GROMACS .gro file of C-alpha atoms in nm:
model
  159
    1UNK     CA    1  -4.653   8.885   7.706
    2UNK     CA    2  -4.850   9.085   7.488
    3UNK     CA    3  -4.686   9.273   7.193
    4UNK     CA    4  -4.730   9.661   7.252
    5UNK     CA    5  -4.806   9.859   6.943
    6UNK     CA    6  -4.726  10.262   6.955
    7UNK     CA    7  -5.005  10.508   7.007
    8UNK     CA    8  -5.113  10.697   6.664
    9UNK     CA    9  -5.001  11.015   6.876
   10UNK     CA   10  -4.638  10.905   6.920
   11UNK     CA   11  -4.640  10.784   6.550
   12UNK     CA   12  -4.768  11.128   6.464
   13UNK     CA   13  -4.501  11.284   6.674
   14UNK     CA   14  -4.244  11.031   6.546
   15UNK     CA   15  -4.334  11.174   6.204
   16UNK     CA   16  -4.312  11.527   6.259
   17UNK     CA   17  -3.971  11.550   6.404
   18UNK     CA   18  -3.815  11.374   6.136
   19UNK     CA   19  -3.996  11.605   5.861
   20UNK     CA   20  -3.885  11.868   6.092
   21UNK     CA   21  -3.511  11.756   6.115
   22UNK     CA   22  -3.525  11.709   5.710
   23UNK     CA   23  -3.618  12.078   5.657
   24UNK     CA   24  -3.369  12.174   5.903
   25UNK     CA   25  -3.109  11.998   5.712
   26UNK     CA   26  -3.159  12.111   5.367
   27UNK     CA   27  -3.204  12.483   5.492
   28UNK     CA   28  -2.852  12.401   5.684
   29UNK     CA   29  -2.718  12.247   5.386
   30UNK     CA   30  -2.856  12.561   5.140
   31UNK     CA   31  -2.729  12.819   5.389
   32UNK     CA   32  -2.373  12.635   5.383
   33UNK     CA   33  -2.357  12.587   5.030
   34UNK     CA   34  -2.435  12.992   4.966
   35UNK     CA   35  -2.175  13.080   5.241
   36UNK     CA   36  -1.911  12.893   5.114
   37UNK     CA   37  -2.008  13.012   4.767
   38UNK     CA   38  -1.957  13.394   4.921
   39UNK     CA   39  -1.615  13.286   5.083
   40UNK     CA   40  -1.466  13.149   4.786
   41UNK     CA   41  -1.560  13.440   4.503
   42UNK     CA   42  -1.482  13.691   4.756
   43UNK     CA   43  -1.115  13.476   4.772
   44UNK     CA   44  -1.125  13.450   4.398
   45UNK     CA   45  -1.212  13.838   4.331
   46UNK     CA   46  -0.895  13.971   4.621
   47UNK     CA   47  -0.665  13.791   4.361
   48UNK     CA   48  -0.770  13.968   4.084
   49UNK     CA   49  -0.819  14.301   4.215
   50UNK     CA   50  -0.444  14.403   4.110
   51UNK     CA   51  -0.431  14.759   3.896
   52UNK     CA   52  -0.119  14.856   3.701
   53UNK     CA   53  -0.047  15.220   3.896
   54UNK     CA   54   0.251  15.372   3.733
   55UNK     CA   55   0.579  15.261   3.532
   56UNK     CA   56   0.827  15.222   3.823
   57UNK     CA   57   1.050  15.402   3.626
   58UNK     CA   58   0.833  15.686   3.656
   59UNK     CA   59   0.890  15.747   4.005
   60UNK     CA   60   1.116  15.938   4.168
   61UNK     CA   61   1.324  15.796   4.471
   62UNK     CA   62   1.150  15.869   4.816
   63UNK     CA   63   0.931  16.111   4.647
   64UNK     CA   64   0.547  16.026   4.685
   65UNK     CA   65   0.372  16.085   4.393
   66UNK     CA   66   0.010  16.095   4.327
   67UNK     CA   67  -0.212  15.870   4.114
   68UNK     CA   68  -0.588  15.873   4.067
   69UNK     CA   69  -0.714  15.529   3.956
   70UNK     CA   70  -1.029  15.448   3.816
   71UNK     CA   71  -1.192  15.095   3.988
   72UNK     CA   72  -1.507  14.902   3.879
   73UNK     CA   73  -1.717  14.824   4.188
   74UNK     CA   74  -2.013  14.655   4.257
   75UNK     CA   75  -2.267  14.888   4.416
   76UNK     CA   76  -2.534  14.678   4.506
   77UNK     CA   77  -2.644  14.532   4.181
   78UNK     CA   78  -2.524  14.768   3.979
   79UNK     CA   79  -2.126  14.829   3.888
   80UNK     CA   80  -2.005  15.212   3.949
   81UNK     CA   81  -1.670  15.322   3.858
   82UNK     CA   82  -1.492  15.490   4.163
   83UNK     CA   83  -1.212  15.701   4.142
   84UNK     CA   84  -0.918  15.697   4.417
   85UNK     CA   85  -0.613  15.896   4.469
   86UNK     CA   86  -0.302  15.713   4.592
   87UNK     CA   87   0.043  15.821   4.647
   88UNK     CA   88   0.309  15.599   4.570
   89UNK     CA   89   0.659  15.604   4.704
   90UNK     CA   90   0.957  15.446   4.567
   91UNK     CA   91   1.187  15.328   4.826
   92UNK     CA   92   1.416  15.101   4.662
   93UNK     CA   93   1.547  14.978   4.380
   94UNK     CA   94   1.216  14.754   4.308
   95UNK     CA   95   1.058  14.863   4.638
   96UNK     CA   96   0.706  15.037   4.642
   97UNK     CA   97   0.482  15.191   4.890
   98UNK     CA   98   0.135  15.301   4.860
   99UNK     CA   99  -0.073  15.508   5.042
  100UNK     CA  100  -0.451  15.589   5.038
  101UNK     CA  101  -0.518  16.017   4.982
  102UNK     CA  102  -0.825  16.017   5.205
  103UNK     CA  103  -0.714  16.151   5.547
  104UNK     CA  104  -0.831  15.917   5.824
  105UNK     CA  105  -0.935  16.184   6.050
  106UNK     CA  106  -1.266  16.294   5.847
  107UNK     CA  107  -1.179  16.169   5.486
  108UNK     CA  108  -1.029  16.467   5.311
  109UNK     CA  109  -0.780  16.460   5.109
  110UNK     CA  110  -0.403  16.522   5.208
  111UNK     CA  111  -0.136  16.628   4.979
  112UNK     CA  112   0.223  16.626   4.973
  113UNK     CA  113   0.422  16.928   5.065
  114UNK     CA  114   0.729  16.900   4.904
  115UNK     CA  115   0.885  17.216   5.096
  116UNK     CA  116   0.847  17.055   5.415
  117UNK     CA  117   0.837  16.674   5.325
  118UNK     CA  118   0.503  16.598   5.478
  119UNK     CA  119   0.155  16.508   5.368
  120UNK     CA  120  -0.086  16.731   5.516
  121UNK     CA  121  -0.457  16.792   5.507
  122UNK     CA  122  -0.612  17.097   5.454
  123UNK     CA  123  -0.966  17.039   5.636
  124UNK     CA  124  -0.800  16.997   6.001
  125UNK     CA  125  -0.459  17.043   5.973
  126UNK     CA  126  -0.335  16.631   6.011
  127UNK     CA  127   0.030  16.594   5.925
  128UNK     CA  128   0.186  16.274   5.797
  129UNK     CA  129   0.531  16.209   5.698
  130UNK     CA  130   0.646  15.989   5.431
  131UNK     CA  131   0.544  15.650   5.605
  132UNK     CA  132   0.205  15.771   5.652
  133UNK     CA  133   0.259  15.764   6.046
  134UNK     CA  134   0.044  16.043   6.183
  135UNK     CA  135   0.305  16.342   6.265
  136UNK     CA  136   0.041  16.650   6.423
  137UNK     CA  137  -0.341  16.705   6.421
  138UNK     CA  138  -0.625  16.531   6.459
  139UNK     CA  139  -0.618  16.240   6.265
  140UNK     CA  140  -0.656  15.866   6.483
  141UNK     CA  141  -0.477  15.628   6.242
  142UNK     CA  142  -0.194  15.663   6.042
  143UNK     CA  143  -0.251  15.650   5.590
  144UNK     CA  144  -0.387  15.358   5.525
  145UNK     CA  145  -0.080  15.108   5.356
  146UNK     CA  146  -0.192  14.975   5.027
  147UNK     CA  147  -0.045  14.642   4.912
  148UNK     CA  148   0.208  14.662   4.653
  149UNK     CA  149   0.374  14.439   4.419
  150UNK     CA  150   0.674  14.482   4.088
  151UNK     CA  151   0.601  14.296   3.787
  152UNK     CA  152   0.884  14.394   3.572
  153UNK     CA  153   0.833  14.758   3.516
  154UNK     CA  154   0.503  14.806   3.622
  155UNK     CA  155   0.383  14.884   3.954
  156UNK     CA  156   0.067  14.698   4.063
  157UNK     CA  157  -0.116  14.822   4.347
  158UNK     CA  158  -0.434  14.594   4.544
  159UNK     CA  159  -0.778  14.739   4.489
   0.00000   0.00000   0.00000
């Protein structure tokens, strides 16, 4: 029987897959290592985005009050400080809510109408109440909920 010896084209091919599956896995391996790098900072960053709002003894029970905080972000590769409005109700003894300012029917901002106990916003006429539920108007979606959390006296809202 004679011994058969491979053709130099099959070699050839032979050779070119596997360079071809090598590339294919370092790229893979590159790609996962920057995705799981993303992943884990973004994880890393969400647990220290925390701002000190207000002294909880500052606020009045079941009256929203507003704060403007100032936040670093990262706009493209440059950091810009932002500036947002919240309200924050008290609503218990060591019980917080927050609520973003920016009206989610065209972004303007609402403000709270102590007469009638409502949030409204002057561009459209969107009414909230004190839950941020949408009440009247135009707006889709109700205030958008910020996490909250008490640490001692100082109210710490999520950025």
């Amino acid at each position: 029987m004679p011994i058969e010896t491979p053709s130099a084209d099959a070699t050839r091919r032979r050779f070119l897959g596997s360079i071809t599956n090598g590339i294919l896995s370092v790229i893979g391996g590159i790609l996962g290592v920057l995705g799981g790098g993303a992943i884990l900072s973004s994880t890393v960053r969400r647990q220290e985005d925390w701002l000190a709002a207000s002294a909880l003894h500052d606020l009045p029970d079941n009256e929203p009050t507003a704060v403007t905080l100032s936040v670093m972000r990262l706009d493209g590769y440059r950091e810009a400080l932002e500036r947002k409005t919240i309200f924050l109700v008290k609503t218990g003894e060591s019980e917080v809510a927050a609520f973003d300012a920016t009206c989610t029917h065209l972004g303007c901002h609402v403000a709270w109408d102590r007469q009638a106990q409502v949030f409204r916003c002057p561009c459209h006429g969107g009414v909230f109440d004190r839950t941020g539920a949408v009440t009247d108007g135009p707006p889709p979606e109700p205030l958008v909920k910020i996490a909250t959390r008490v640490d001692g006296d100082r109210v710490m809202v999520q950025a």
